[in-house]
XYZ file of C-alpha atoms in Angstrom:
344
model
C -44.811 63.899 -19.802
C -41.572 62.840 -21.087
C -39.145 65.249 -21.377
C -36.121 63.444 -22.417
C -32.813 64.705 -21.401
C -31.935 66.702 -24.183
C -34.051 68.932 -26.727
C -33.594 71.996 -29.324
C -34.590 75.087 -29.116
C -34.382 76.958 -32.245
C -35.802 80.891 -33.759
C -35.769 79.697 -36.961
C -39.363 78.423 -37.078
C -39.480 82.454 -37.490
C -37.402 82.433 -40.512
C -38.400 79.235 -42.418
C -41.231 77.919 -44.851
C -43.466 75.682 -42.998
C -42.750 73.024 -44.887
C -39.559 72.994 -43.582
C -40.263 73.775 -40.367
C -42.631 70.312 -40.026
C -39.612 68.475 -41.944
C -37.419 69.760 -38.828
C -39.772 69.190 -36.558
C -40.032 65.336 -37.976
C -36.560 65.179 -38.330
C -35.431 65.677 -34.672
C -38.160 63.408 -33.500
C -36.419 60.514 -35.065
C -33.022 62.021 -33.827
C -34.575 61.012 -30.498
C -34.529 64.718 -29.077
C -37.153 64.882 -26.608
C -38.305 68.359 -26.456
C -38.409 71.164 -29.229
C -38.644 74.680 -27.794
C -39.867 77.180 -29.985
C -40.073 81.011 -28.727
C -42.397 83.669 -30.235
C -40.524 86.259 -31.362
C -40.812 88.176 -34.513
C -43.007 86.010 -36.341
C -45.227 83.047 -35.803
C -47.647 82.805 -33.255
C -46.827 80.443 -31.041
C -49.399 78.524 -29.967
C -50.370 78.381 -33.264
C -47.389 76.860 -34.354
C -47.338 74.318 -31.657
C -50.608 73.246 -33.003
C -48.671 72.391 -35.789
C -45.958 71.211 -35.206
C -47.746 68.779 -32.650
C -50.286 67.833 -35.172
C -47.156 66.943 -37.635
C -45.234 64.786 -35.450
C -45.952 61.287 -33.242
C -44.139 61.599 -29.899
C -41.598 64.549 -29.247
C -42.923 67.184 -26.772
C -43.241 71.007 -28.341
C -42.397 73.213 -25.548
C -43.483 76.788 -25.877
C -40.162 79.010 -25.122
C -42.108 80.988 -24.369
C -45.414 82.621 -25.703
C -45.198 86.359 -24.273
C -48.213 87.091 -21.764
C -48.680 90.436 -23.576
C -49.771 88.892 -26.714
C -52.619 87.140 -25.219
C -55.110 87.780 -22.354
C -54.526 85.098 -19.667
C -57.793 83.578 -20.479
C -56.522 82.998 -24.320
C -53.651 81.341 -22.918
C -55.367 79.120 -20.330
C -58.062 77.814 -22.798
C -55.173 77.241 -25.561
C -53.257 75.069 -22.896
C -56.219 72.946 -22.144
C -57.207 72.855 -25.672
C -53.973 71.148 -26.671
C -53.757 69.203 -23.462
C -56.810 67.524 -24.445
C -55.367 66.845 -28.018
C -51.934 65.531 -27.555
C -51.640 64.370 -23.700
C -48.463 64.621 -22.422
C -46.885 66.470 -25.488
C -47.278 70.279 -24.960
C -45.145 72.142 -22.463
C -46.301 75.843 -21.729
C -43.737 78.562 -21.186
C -44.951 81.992 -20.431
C -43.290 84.863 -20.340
C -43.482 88.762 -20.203
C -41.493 91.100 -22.286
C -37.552 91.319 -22.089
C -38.043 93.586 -19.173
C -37.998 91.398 -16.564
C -37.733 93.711 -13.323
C -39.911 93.240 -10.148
C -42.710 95.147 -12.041
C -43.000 92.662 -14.557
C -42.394 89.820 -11.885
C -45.795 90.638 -10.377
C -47.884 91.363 -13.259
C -47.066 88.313 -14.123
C -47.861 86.656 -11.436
C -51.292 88.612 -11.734
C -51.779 86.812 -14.915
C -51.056 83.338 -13.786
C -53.848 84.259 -11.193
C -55.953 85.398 -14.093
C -55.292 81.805 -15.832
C -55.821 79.358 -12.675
C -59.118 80.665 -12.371
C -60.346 81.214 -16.088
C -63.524 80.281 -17.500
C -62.963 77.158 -19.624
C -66.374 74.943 -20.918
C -65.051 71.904 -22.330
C -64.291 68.833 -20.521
C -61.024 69.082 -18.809
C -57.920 66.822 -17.316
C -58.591 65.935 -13.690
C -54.818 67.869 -13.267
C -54.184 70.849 -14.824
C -51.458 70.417 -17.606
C -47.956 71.542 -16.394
C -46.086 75.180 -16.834
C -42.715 76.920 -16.710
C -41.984 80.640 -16.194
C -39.272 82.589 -18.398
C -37.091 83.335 -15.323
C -33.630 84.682 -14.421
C -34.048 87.167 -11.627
C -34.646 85.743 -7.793
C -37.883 87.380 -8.017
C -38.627 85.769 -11.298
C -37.277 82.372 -10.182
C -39.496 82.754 -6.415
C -42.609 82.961 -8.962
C -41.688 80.022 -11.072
C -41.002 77.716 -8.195
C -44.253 79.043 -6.533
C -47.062 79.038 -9.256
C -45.570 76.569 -12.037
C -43.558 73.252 -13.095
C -39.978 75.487 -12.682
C -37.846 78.261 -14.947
C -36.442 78.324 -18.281
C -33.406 80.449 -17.892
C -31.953 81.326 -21.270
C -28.486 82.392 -21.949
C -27.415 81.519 -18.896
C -23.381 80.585 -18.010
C -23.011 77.751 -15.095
C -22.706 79.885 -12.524
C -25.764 81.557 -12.713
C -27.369 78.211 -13.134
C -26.524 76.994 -10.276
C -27.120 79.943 -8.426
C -30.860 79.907 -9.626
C -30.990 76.136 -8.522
C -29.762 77.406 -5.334
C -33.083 79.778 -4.944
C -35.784 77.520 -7.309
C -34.764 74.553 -4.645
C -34.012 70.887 -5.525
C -37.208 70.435 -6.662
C -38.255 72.270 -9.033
C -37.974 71.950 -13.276
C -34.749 73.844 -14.463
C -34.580 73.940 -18.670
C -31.366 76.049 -20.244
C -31.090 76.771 -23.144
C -27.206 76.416 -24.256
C -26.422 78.171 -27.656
C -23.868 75.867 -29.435
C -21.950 76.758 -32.726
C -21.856 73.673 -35.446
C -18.469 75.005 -37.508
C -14.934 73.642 -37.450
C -13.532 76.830 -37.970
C -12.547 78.885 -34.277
C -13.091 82.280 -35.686
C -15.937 81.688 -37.642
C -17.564 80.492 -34.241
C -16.511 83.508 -32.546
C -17.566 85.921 -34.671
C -21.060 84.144 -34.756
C -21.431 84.433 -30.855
C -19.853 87.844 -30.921
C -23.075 88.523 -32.858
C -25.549 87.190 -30.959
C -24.202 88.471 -27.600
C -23.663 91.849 -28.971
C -27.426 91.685 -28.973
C -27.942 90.764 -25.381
C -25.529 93.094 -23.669
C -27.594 95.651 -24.660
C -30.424 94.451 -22.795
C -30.303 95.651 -19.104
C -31.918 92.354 -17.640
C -29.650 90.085 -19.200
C -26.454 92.221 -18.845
C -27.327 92.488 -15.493
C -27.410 88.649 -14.935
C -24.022 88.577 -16.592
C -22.382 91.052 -14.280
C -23.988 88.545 -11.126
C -22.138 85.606 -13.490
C -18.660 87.331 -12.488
C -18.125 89.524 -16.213
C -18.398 92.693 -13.985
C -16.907 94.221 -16.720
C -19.646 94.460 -18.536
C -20.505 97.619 -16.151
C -17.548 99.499 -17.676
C -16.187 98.056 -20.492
C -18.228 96.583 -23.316
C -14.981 95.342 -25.715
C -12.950 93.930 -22.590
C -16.220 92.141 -21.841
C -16.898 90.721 -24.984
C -13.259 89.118 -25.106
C -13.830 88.118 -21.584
C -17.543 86.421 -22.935
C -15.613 84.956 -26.144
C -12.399 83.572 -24.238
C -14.983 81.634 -21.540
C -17.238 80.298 -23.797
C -14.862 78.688 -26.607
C -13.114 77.175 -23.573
C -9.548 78.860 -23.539
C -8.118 78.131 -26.779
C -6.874 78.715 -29.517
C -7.153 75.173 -31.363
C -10.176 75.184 -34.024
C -13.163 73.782 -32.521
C -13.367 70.599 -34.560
C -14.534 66.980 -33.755
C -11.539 65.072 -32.578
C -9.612 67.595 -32.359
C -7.111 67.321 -29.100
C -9.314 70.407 -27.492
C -12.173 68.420 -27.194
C -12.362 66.984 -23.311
C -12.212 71.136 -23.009
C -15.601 71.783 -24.639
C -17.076 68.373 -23.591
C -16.292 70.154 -20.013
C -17.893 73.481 -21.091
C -20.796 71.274 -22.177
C -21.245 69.332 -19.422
C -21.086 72.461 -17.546
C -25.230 72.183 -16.923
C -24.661 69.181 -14.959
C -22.637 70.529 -11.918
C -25.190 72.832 -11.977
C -27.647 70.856 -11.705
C -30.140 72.028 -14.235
C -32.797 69.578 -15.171
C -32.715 69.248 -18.713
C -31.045 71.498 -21.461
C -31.953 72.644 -24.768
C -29.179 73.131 -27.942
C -29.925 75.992 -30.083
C -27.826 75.534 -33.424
C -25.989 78.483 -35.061
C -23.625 77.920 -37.675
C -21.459 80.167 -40.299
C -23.978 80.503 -42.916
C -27.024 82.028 -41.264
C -27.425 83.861 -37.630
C -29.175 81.918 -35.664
C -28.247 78.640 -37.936
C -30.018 76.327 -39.707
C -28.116 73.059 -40.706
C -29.524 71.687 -43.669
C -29.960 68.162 -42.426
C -29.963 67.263 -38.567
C -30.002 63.752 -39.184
C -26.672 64.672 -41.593
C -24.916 66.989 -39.539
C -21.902 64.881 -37.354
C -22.152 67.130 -34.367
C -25.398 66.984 -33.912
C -25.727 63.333 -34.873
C -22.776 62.436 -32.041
C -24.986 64.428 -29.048
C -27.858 62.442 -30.069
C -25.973 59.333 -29.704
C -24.397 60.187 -26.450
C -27.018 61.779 -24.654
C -29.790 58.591 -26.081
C -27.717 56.893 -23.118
C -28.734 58.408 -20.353
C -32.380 57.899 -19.183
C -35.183 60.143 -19.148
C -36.827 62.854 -17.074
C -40.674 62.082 -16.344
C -42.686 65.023 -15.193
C -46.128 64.945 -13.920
C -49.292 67.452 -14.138
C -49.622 70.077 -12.677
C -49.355 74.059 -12.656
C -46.076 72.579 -11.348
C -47.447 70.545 -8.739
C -49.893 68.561 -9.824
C -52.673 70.389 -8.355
C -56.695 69.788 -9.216
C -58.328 71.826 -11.373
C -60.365 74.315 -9.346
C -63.003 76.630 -11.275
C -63.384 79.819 -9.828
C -59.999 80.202 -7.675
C -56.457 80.462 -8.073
C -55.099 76.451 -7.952
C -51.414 77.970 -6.530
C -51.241 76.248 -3.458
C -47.756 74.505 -2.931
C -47.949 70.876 -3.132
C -46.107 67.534 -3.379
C -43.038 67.263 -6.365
C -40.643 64.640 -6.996
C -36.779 65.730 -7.233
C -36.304 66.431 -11.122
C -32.801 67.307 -10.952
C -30.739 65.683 -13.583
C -27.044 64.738 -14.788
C -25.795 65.565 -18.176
C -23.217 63.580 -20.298
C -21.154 66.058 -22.270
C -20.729 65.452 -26.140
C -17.274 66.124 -27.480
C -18.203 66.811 -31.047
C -20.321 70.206 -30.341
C -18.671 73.261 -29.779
C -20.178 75.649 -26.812
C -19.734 79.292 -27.458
């Protein structure tokens, strides 16, 4: 499975008419993204939509980010997995994930229902390896499980500190996809007020404000304004220069951007906002400069191969969990900043 270096990960699948969500879809595939990452949200199911989304384009890989565990009974999600395996080899990622609560409770009935899927009753014929996995992850707990019983973590919202600090306890090994929200407008308080929006959100969620305090915003314990300007003055870099291509501020963002590769995360994934809509939705990615530069700059770099596996590799085993640790070549990767996009 090819992941390529660099994919999107958008909510708007949510939001849009299907028709334009398969004209998106087609659209980044020639942009030479190699993953899209779709979540499951408010809206469309998500296997369901990779169906379609696979079925609609030739080679990009459609990444569930994730589809929730309470949705579907482990068996469901095991049989849709092998089911789309068997359709598009190497193109379908699986993320799975609980709900937003993602406390040591949750941790472990999760890992119940990865025990649930390993040994799950499935009739057709099947891949000699079982198709690979990652586990919605930011707590050690969380992390401990993905390493464990899948491919790696997809850690969203996550600064560079706490992504290297969840390298630090996945180990070299294992797959680590971010997700790095990036704002597409010139204009420097236009992109602020669109992050301001969408971390509002998040602070309100214990798990995530909690990951944010271990990220060195401690305070977020006591003080939710000084926070957000702390948030606002980190991610657009330190200044007050508009956050346009060219302009001189640019080696400072391409550093923010580039941020995932001290880190050493694996691979990331852009999710687009812009002025007009929250999340955004650019009218044309093949139009759209910003977007169109990254594509450019990261198409030099060369690509991250995966292999099968409930993150190992492993054999398919009817009848028994298929957990067992095995063998896993080092998947960390570098990533070339591009000077064009602006990070919150």
């Amino acid at each position: 499975m090819d992941l390529g270096r660099v994919g999107i990960w958008t909510f708007q699948f949510d939001y849009q008419p299907i028709d334009r969500c398969i004209a998106a879809a087609r659209e980044i595939e020639e942009l030479g993204f190699g993953t899209l990452w779709v979540p499951e949200q408010r809206g469309r199911e998500a296997i369901s939509l990779a169906t379609l989304l696979l079925s609609s384009t030739e080679r990009i890989v459609i990444a569930n980010g994730i589809a929730r565990a309470s949705a579907r009974d482990a068996r469901s999600m095991a049989a849709a997995q092998l089911t789309l395996a068997e359709a598009f080899p190497d193109r379908y990622l699986l993320g799975v994930g609980g709900q937003t609560r993602l406390d040591g409770d949750s941790v472990e009935a999760l890992g119940t229902y990865l025990d649930a899927m390993d040994v799950a009753e499935y009739a057709p014929p099947v891949p000699s390896l079982r198709p690979p996995r990652v586990l919605a992850a930011i707590n050690r707990r969380g992390l401990k499980l993905a390493a464990a019983r899948s491919l790696g973590a997809h850690t969203y919202l996550c600064p560079p500190r706490h992504i290297r600090w969840a390298r630090k306890v996945l180990g070299p090994t294992p797959l680590l996809a971010v997700e790095q929200p990036v704002v597409l407008e010139s204009g420097s308080e236009i992109a602020r007020t669109i992050a301001r929006r969408h971390l509002s959100f998040y602070l309100a969620l214990p798990a995530y404000r909690q990951m944010l305090i271990r990220s060195d915003f401690q305070s977020l314990s006591y003080k939710t304004g000084e926070t957000m300007r702390s948030l606002m003055k980190w991610w657009s870099g330190a200044t007050k220069r508009p956050f346009a291509p060219g302009s001189p501020n640019t080696s400072t963002l391409a550093r923010r951007m580039s941020a995932s590769r001290c880190c050493r995360a694996s691979r990331v994934a852009f999710r687009l906002m812009d002025g007009d809509e929250w999340p955004g939705w650019p009218e044309s990615f093949g139009t759209n400069s910003s977007l169109r530069y990254a594509q450019l700059e990261y198409s030099r770099n060369t690509h991250l191969r995966i292999p099968h596996g409930p993150g190992r590799g492993q054999p398919i085993t009817r009848g028994r969990s298929t957990a067992r640790r095995g063998r896993r070549s080092d998947r960390g990767s570098d990533l070339s900043a591009s000077r064009s996009v602006s990070p919150l």
